[in-house]
Amino acid sequence: MSDSNTFIAPPELRYIQYHSSKESTYLSAIRQLISKDLSEPYSIYVYRYFLYQWGDLCFMALDEKDSLIGVVISKLEPHRGGPMRGYIAMLAVREEYRGKGVATKLVRMAVDVMVERDADEIALETEVTNTAAMKLYERLGFLRSKRLHRYYLNGNSAFRFMLFVKESTAQCGDEDENPQLPPRPPSA
Ligand SMILES: CC(C)(COP(=O)(O)OP(=O)(O)OC[C@H]1O[C@@H](n2cnc3c(N)ncnc32)[C@H](O)[C@@H]1OP(=O)(O)O)[C@@H](O)C(=O)NCCC(=O)NCCS
């Protein structure tokens, strides 16, 4: 694999920002792509929670037929009344396109918009066994901040990763529950 600075994503792919006008075309493909690989069974309400409020922090990679190849979904809001915290909630790339820098490009696009919008820090969690995701985030400058025991519904543990955009936020505390997702609706 090439090093971080020479990473070249497949040139045939287009990278676009999500917009509500794209919901009917892409929401079901987004759900399919994400639910295939992530252990958390997110309901439609979770997707809408992110996409209605922070659609501009969602980026998609499309092939030449406009099929969905990869997606990142994120949000940005003040964290407990303190720093402006970006949060990368979901990230997935279709299996046959992995290892080519697609996720790196999507995450960079989301991070760039968060930084433009004055993020102090950016957080995310990933399963402790997810080597590809951990490599990717560490290469982008994220630091492993803590291990969260049995964090996921399937009983697996997670690492929280943080990217401190501004030095002054590097001392902020963390929490063990997941306040980044909306409460599950009763039927979910
Ligand atoms: C994690 C995921 C999004 C990465 O997508 P991708 O487009 O392949 O990512 P990139 O090509 O940008 O970078 C992947 C990095 O992981 C490395 N990698 C890939 N598979 C790996 C493996 N099995 N073991 C170790 N490293 C691996 C790649 O070599 C690359 O690192 P490098 O450039 O330093 O060599 C993708 O594997 C995926 O969709 N997984 C399922 C969903 C998921 O786990 N999402 C993340 C939740 S936090």
CSV table of C-alpha atoms and ligand atoms in Angstrom, one decimal:
chain,number,residue,atom,x,y,z
A,1,MET,CA,0.0,0.0,0.0
A,2,SER,CA,1.2,3.5,-0.8
A,3,ASP,CA,2.1,5.9,2.0
A,4,SER,CA,-0.3,8.4,3.3
A,5,ASN,CA,0.8,11.3,1.1
A,6,THR,CA,0.7,9.5,-2.2
A,7,PHE,CA,-2.6,7.7,-1.6
A,8,ILE,CA,-4.6,7.9,-4.9
A,9,ALA,CA,-8.3,7.0,-4.8
A,10,PRO,CA,-9.7,5.2,-7.9
A,11,PRO,CA,-10.0,8.0,-10.5
A,12,GLU,CA,-13.3,6.6,-11.8
A,13,LEU,CA,-15.1,7.5,-8.6
A,14,ARG,CA,-16.9,10.7,-7.9
A,15,TYR,CA,-17.1,12.1,-4.4
A,16,ILE,CA,-20.2,14.2,-3.5
A,17,GLN,CA,-21.8,15.8,-0.6
A,18,TYR,CA,-25.1,14.5,0.5
A,19,HIS,CA,-28.2,16.7,0.3
A,20,SER,CA,-31.8,16.1,1.2
A,21,SER,CA,-32.7,16.1,-2.5
A,22,LYS,CA,-30.7,12.9,-2.8
A,23,GLU,CA,-32.6,11.0,-0.1
A,24,SER,CA,-34.8,9.0,-2.4
A,25,THR,CA,-31.9,8.0,-4.6
A,26,TYR,CA,-29.3,7.1,-1.9
A,27,LEU,CA,-30.8,6.6,1.6
A,28,SER,CA,-31.6,2.9,1.0
A,29,ALA,CA,-28.2,2.2,-0.6
A,30,ILE,CA,-26.5,4.0,2.4
A,31,ARG,CA,-28.4,1.9,4.9
A,32,GLN,CA,-27.6,-1.3,3.0
A,33,LEU,CA,-23.9,-0.5,2.7
A,34,ILE,CA,-23.6,0.4,6.4
A,35,SER,CA,-25.7,-2.4,7.8
A,36,LYS,CA,-23.8,-5.0,5.9
A,37,ASP,CA,-20.6,-4.4,7.9
A,38,LEU,CA,-21.3,-2.5,11.1
A,39,SER,CA,-22.4,-4.5,14.2
A,40,GLU,CA,-24.9,-1.9,15.4
A,41,PRO,CA,-28.4,-2.3,14.0
A,42,TYR,CA,-29.2,1.3,13.3
A,43,SER,CA,-32.8,2.1,12.6
A,44,ILE,CA,-34.0,4.5,9.9
A,45,TYR,CA,-34.4,7.2,12.7
A,46,VAL,CA,-30.7,7.1,13.4
A,47,TYR,CA,-29.9,7.8,9.7
A,48,ARG,CA,-32.5,10.6,9.5
A,49,TYR,CA,-31.2,12.1,12.8
A,50,PHE,CA,-27.8,12.6,11.2
A,51,LEU,CA,-28.8,13.3,7.6
A,52,TYR,CA,-31.6,15.8,8.4
A,53,GLN,CA,-29.3,17.9,10.6
A,54,TRP,CA,-25.9,17.4,9.2
A,55,GLY,CA,-26.4,16.3,5.6
A,56,ASP,CA,-23.5,18.5,4.6
A,57,LEU,CA,-21.2,16.3,6.8
A,58,CYS,CA,-22.1,13.2,4.8
A,59,PHE,CA,-20.0,12.4,1.8
A,60,MET,CA,-20.5,9.6,-0.8
A,61,ALA,CA,-18.3,7.9,-3.3
A,62,LEU,CA,-20.1,6.9,-6.5
A,63,ASP,CA,-19.0,4.8,-9.5
A,64,GLU,CA,-19.5,5.8,-13.1
A,65,LYS,CA,-23.1,4.4,-12.9
A,66,ASP,CA,-23.7,6.5,-9.8
A,67,SER,CA,-23.9,3.4,-7.6
A,68,LEU,CA,-22.8,3.9,-4.0
A,69,ILE,CA,-19.3,2.7,-3.3
A,70,GLY,CA,-18.6,4.4,0.1
A,71,VAL,CA,-20.1,6.7,2.6
A,72,VAL,CA,-19.2,8.7,5.7
A,73,ILE,CA,-21.9,10.1,8.0
A,74,SER,CA,-21.0,12.6,10.7
A,75,LYS,CA,-22.2,15.5,12.9
A,76,LEU,CA,-20.9,18.6,14.6
A,77,GLU,CA,-22.2,20.2,17.8
A,78,PRO,CA,-21.0,21.6,21.1
A,79,HIS,CA,-20.0,18.8,23.4
A,80,ARG,CA,-21.6,19.2,26.9
A,81,GLY,CA,-21.6,23.0,26.5
A,82,GLY,CA,-17.9,23.0,25.8
A,83,PRO,CA,-15.8,22.4,22.7
A,84,MET,CA,-17.3,22.2,19.2
A,85,ARG,CA,-17.0,18.4,18.6
A,86,GLY,CA,-17.3,16.7,15.3
A,87,TYR,CA,-18.2,13.0,15.4
A,88,ILE,CA,-17.8,10.4,12.7
A,89,ALA,CA,-20.7,8.1,13.2
A,90,MET,CA,-20.6,5.7,10.3
A,91,LEU,CA,-18.1,4.8,7.6
A,92,ALA,CA,-18.2,2.0,5.1
A,93,VAL,CA,-16.7,1.2,1.7
A,94,ARG,CA,-17.9,-1.6,-0.6
A,95,GLU,CA,-15.6,-4.6,-0.2
A,96,GLU,CA,-14.2,-4.8,-3.7
A,97,TYR,CA,-13.1,-1.1,-3.5
A,98,ARG,CA,-11.3,-1.4,-0.1
A,99,GLY,CA,-7.6,-0.6,0.3
A,100,LYS,CA,-7.6,2.0,-2.4
A,101,GLY,CA,-7.9,5.1,-0.3
A,102,VAL,CA,-11.7,5.6,-0.7
A,103,ALA,CA,-12.5,5.8,3.0
A,104,THR,CA,-9.4,8.0,3.6
A,105,LYS,CA,-10.7,10.5,1.0
A,106,LEU,CA,-14.3,10.5,2.5
A,107,VAL,CA,-13.1,11.0,6.0
A,108,ARG,CA,-10.8,13.8,4.9
A,109,MET,CA,-13.7,15.6,3.2
A,110,ALA,CA,-15.8,15.4,6.3
A,111,VAL,CA,-12.9,16.5,8.5
A,112,ASP,CA,-12.2,19.5,6.2
A,113,VAL,CA,-15.8,20.7,6.4
A,114,MET,CA,-15.8,20.3,10.2
A,115,VAL,CA,-12.6,22.3,10.5
A,116,GLU,CA,-14.0,25.0,8.2
A,117,ARG,CA,-17.0,25.1,10.5
A,118,ASP,CA,-14.7,25.7,13.5
A,119,ALA,CA,-14.5,22.2,15.1
A,120,ASP,CA,-12.3,22.1,18.1
A,121,GLU,CA,-12.0,18.3,18.1
A,122,ILE,CA,-13.3,15.3,16.2
A,123,ALA,CA,-14.3,12.0,17.9
A,124,LEU,CA,-15.2,8.5,16.8
A,125,GLU,CA,-15.3,4.9,18.1
A,126,THR,CA,-14.2,1.7,16.4
A,127,GLU,CA,-14.2,-1.9,17.4
A,128,VAL,CA,-10.8,-2.9,19.0
A,129,THR,CA,-10.5,-5.6,16.3
A,130,ASN,CA,-11.0,-3.3,13.3
A,131,THR,CA,-7.4,-3.0,12.1
A,132,ALA,CA,-8.2,-1.3,8.8
A,133,ALA,CA,-10.3,1.5,10.4
A,134,MET,CA,-7.7,2.0,13.2
A,135,LYS,CA,-4.8,2.3,10.6
A,136,LEU,CA,-6.8,4.7,8.6
A,137,TYR,CA,-7.7,7.0,11.5
A,138,GLU,CA,-4.2,6.9,13.0
A,139,ARG,CA,-2.7,7.8,9.6
A,140,LEU,CA,-5.0,10.9,9.5
A,141,GLY,CA,-3.7,12.0,12.9
A,142,PHE,CA,-6.4,10.7,15.2
A,143,LEU,CA,-5.1,9.5,18.6
A,144,ARG,CA,-6.4,6.5,20.5
A,145,SER,CA,-7.9,8.2,23.6
A,146,LYS,CA,-9.5,5.3,25.6
A,147,ARG,CA,-10.8,1.8,25.5
A,148,LEU,CA,-14.5,1.4,26.1
A,149,HIS,CA,-15.3,-2.1,27.6
A,150,ARG,CA,-18.2,-3.9,25.9
A,151,TYR,CA,-19.3,-0.7,24.2
A,152,TYR,CA,-21.3,-2.2,21.3
A,153,LEU,CA,-24.6,-4.1,21.5
A,154,ASN,CA,-22.8,-7.3,20.4
A,155,GLY,CA,-20.6,-7.1,23.5
A,156,ASN,CA,-17.4,-6.0,21.6
A,157,SER,CA,-15.2,-3.3,23.1
A,158,ALA,CA,-14.2,-0.1,21.3
A,159,PHE,CA,-11.4,2.4,21.1
A,160,ARG,CA,-12.3,6.0,21.1
A,161,PHE,CA,-10.2,8.1,18.8
A,162,MET,CA,-9.8,11.9,19.0
A,163,LEU,CA,-8.4,14.4,16.5
A,164,PHE,CA,-7.6,17.6,18.4
A,165,VAL,CA,-7.9,20.4,15.8
A,166,LYS,CA,-7.1,23.1,18.3
A,167,GLU,CA,-4.5,22.5,21.0
A,168,SER,CA,-6.5,24.0,23.8
A,169,THR,CA,-9.1,21.3,23.6
A,170,ALA,CA,-6.7,18.4,24.2
A,171,GLN,CA,-7.4,18.3,28.0
A,172,CYS,CA,-11.1,17.8,27.8
A,173,GLY,CA,-12.6,14.8,29.6
A,174,ASP,CA,-14.5,11.9,28.0
A,175,GLU,CA,-17.4,9.7,28.9
A,176,ASP,CA,-18.0,6.0,28.6
A,177,GLU,CA,-21.5,5.9,27.3
A,178,ASN,CA,-22.4,6.9,23.8
A,179,PRO,CA,-23.9,10.4,23.8
A,180,GLN,CA,-23.3,10.8,20.1
A,181,LEU,CA,-26.3,8.8,18.9
A,182,PRO,CA,-29.9,9.8,19.4
A,183,PRO,CA,-32.0,7.7,21.8
A,184,ARG,CA,-33.4,4.6,20.2
A,185,PRO,CA,-37.1,4.8,19.5
A,186,PRO,CA,-39.0,2.2,21.5
A,187,SER,CA,-39.6,-0.1,18.5
A,188,ALA,CA,-36.0,0.0,17.2
B,1,LIG,C1,-12.7,0.5,7.4
B,1,LIG,C2,-13.0,0.8,5.9
B,1,LIG,C3,-14.1,1.9,5.8
B,1,LIG,C4,-11.7,1.2,5.2
B,1,LIG,O1,-12.1,1.5,3.9
B,1,LIG,P1,-10.9,1.6,2.7
B,1,LIG,O2,-11.5,2.4,1.6
B,1,LIG,O3,-10.4,0.3,2.5
B,1,LIG,O4,-9.8,2.5,3.5
B,1,LIG,P2,-8.5,3.1,2.9
B,1,LIG,O5,-8.1,2.3,1.7
B,1,LIG,O6,-8.6,4.5,2.8
B,1,LIG,O7,-7.4,2.7,4.1
B,1,LIG,C5,-7.5,1.5,4.7
B,1,LIG,C6,-6.2,1.3,5.5
B,1,LIG,O8,-6.3,0.0,6.2
B,1,LIG,C7,-5.4,-0.9,5.7
B,1,LIG,N1,-6.0,-2.2,5.8
B,1,LIG,C8,-7.1,-2.6,5.0
B,1,LIG,N2,-7.4,-3.9,5.4
B,1,LIG,C9,-6.6,-4.2,6.4
B,1,LIG,C10,-6.4,-5.4,7.2
B,1,LIG,N3,-7.2,-6.4,7.1
B,1,LIG,N4,-5.4,-5.4,8.1
B,1,LIG,C11,-4.6,-4.3,8.3
B,1,LIG,N5,-4.7,-3.2,7.6
B,1,LIG,C12,-5.7,-3.1,6.6
B,1,LIG,C13,-5.0,-0.4,4.4
B,1,LIG,O9,-3.8,-1.0,4.0
B,1,LIG,C14,-5.0,1.1,4.6
B,1,LIG,O10,-3.9,1.5,5.3
B,1,LIG,P3,-2.5,2.0,4.7
B,1,LIG,O11,-2.9,2.9,3.6
B,1,LIG,O12,-1.8,2.7,5.8
B,1,LIG,O13,-1.8,0.8,4.2
B,1,LIG,C15,-13.5,-0.5,5.2
B,1,LIG,O14,-12.7,-1.6,5.5
B,1,LIG,C16,-15.0,-0.9,5.6
B,1,LIG,O15,-15.9,-0.5,5.0
B,1,LIG,N6,-15.1,-1.8,6.6
B,1,LIG,C17,-16.4,-2.2,7.1
B,1,LIG,C18,-17.1,-1.1,7.9
B,1,LIG,C19,-16.2,-0.5,9.0
B,1,LIG,O16,-15.5,-1.2,9.7
B,1,LIG,N7,-16.2,0.8,9.1
B,1,LIG,C20,-15.4,1.6,10.1
B,1,LIG,C21,-16.2,1.7,11.3
B,1,LIG,S1,-15.3,2.8,12.4
